[in-house]
Structures are given as structure tokens and as C-alpha cells.
Coordinates of C-alpha atoms in Angstrom, one line a residue:
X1 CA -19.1 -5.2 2.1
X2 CA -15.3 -4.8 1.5
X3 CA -13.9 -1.4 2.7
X4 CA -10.2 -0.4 3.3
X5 CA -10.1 2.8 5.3
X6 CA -5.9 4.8 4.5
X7 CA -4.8 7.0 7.6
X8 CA -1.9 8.8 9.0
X9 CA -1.2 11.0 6.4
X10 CA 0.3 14.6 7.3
X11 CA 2.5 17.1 6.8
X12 CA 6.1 16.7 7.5
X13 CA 9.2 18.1 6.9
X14 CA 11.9 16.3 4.5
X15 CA 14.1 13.8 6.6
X16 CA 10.9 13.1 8.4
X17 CA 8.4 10.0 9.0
X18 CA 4.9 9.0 9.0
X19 CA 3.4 5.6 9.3
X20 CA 0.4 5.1 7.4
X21 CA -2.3 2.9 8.2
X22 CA -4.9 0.6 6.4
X23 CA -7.8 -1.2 8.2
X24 CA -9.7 -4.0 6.4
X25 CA -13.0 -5.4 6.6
X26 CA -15.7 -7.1 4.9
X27 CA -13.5 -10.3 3.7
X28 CA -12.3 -13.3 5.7
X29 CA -10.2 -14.9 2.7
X30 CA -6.6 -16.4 3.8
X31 CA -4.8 -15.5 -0.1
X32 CA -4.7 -12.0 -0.1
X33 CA -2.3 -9.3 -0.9
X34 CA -2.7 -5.2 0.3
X35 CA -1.2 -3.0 -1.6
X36 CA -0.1 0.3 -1.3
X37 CA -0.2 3.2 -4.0
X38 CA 0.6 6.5 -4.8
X39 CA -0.6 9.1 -6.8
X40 CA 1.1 12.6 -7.1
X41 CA -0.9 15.3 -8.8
X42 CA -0.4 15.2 -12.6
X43 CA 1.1 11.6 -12.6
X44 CA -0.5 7.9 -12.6
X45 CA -1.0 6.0 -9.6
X46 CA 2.0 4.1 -9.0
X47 CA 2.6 1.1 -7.2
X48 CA 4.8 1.5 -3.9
X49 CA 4.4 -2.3 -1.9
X50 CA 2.1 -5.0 -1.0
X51 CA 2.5 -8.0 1.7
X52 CA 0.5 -11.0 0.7
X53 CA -0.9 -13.2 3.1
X54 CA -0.8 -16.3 0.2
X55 CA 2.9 -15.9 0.6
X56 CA 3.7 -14.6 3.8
X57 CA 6.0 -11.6 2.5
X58 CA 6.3 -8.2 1.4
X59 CA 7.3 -6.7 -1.5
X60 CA 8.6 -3.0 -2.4
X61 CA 9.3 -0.7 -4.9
X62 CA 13.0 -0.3 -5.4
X63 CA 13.3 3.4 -5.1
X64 CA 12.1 3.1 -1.5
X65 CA 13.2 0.2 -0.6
X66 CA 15.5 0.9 2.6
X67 CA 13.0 3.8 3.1
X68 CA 9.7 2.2 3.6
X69 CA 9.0 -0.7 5.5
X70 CA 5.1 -2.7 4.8
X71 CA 4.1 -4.9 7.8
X72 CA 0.6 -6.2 9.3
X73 CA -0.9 -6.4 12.5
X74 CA -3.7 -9.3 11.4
X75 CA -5.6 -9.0 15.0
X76 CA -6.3 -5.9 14.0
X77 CA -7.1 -6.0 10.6
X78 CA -4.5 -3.6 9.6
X79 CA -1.8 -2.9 7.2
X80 CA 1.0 -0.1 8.1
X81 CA 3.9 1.6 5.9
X82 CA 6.2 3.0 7.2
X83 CA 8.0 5.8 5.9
X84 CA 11.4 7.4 7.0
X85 CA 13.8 9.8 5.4
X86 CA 11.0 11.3 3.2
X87 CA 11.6 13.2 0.2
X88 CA 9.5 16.0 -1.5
X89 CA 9.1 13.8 -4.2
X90 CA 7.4 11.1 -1.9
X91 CA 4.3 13.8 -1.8
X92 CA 1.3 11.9 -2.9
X93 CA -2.1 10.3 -1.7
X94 CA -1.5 7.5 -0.8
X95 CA -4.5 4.4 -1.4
X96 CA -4.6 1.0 -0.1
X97 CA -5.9 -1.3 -2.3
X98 CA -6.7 -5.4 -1.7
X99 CA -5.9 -8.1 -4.2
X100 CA -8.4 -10.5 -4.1
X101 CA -8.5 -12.6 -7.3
X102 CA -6.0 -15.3 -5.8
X103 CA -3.8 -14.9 -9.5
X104 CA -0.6 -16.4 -8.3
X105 CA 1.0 -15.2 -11.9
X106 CA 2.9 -11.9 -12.4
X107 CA 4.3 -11.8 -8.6
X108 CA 4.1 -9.1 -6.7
X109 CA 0.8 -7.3 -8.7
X110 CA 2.0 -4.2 -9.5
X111 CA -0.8 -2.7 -11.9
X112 CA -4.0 -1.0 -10.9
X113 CA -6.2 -2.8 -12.3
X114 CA -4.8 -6.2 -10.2
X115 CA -6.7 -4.7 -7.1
X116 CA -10.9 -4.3 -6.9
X117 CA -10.6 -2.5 -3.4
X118 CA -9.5 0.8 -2.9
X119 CA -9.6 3.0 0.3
X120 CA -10.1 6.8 0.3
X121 CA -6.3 7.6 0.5
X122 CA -4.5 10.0 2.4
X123 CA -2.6 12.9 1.7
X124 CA 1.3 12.7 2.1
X125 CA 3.0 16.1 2.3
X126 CA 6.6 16.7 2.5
X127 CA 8.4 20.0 2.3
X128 CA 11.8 21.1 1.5

């Protein structure tokens, strides 16, 4: 079956970085896109970047773009984001998610409900 497994989640200090981590399995498809989410307590899950394999790119939310870098390491499987310069505002679980419906419309997906695979997420803390 198709599980995504989110890690690297901590606490840190504002100014400081994580890198998160995503590990895939369970599907061998070439057109794909992994997504990362975010979901503060009280607010919706929001949409924070995705690299698609169909493409070959990567695609981020502008108000962490320059902040937040998505990349993959396919031999492994995984999916990393990294974060720098983070903000109290950036705390959140954050979820992977997988894109597997090969919809080539409405480029990057950015809703929910584009993505049927969802990790457990992990929690993002950053104090003041």
C-alpha cells in the first residue's frame, strides 16, 4: 500500500532551521507530485510546496519562498524541505501528501483534496 512517513520535526528557536523529511513507498509511478502542508492549530491546512516528478520542478508558496527550499533524493525515496530563518508563525504540523491522479490542469495543486496520500505529519515548533 501507499504510505508517506513526515520526520524531522522539532523544536527550534526563531532564526533557526530544520529539514524535514518524507519517505515514500508503495507506488512505482513516474508522474507524480509530493507535496507539503501545514496546519497550525485553529487554521486550515495550507499548502506550502510540491516537486513533481511529471515536470521535473518545484514549486513554493510565496511567503516562504527564499526561506524554504523542496528537493528529492529518488534513490532513497525521499522528499526533504528545508527550512531556514523560521518564524513563530511557521509553527505547524507539517504533512506530506502525494499527487497521484496525473491532472496536468491547475499547476502546481495547491488544494487538499488534489492529494489521496497523507503521512502522519510532524510537529514544527518555533519560539520567540
Amino acid at each position: 500500500d501507499v504510505q508517506l512517513q513526515a520526520s524531522g520535526g522539532g523544536l527550534v528557536q526563531a532564526g533557526g532551521s530544520l529539514r524535514l523529511s518524507c519517505v515514500a513507498s508503495g507506488f512505482t509511478y513516474d508522474d507524480y507530485t509530493i507535496g507539503w502542508f501545514r496546519q497550525a492549530p485553529g487554521k486550515e491546512r495550507e499548502w506550502v510546496s510540491c516537486i513533481s516528478n511529471t515536470y521535473g520542478t518545484t514549486f513554493t508558496e510565496d511567503s516562504v519562498k527564499g526561506r524554504f527550499t523542496i528537493s528529492s533524493d529518488n534513490a532513497k525515496n525521499t522528499v526533504y524541505l528545508q527550512m531556514n530563518a523560521l518564524k513563530p508563525d511557521d509553527t505547524a504540523v507539517y504533512y506530506c501528501a502525494a499527487d497521484l491522479s496525473r491532472r496536468y490542469s491547475d499547476f502546481p495543486p495547491r488544494r487538499v483534496t488534489r492529494y489521496s496520500y497523507w503521512g502522519q505529519g510532524t510537529q514544527v515548533t518555533v519560539s520567540s
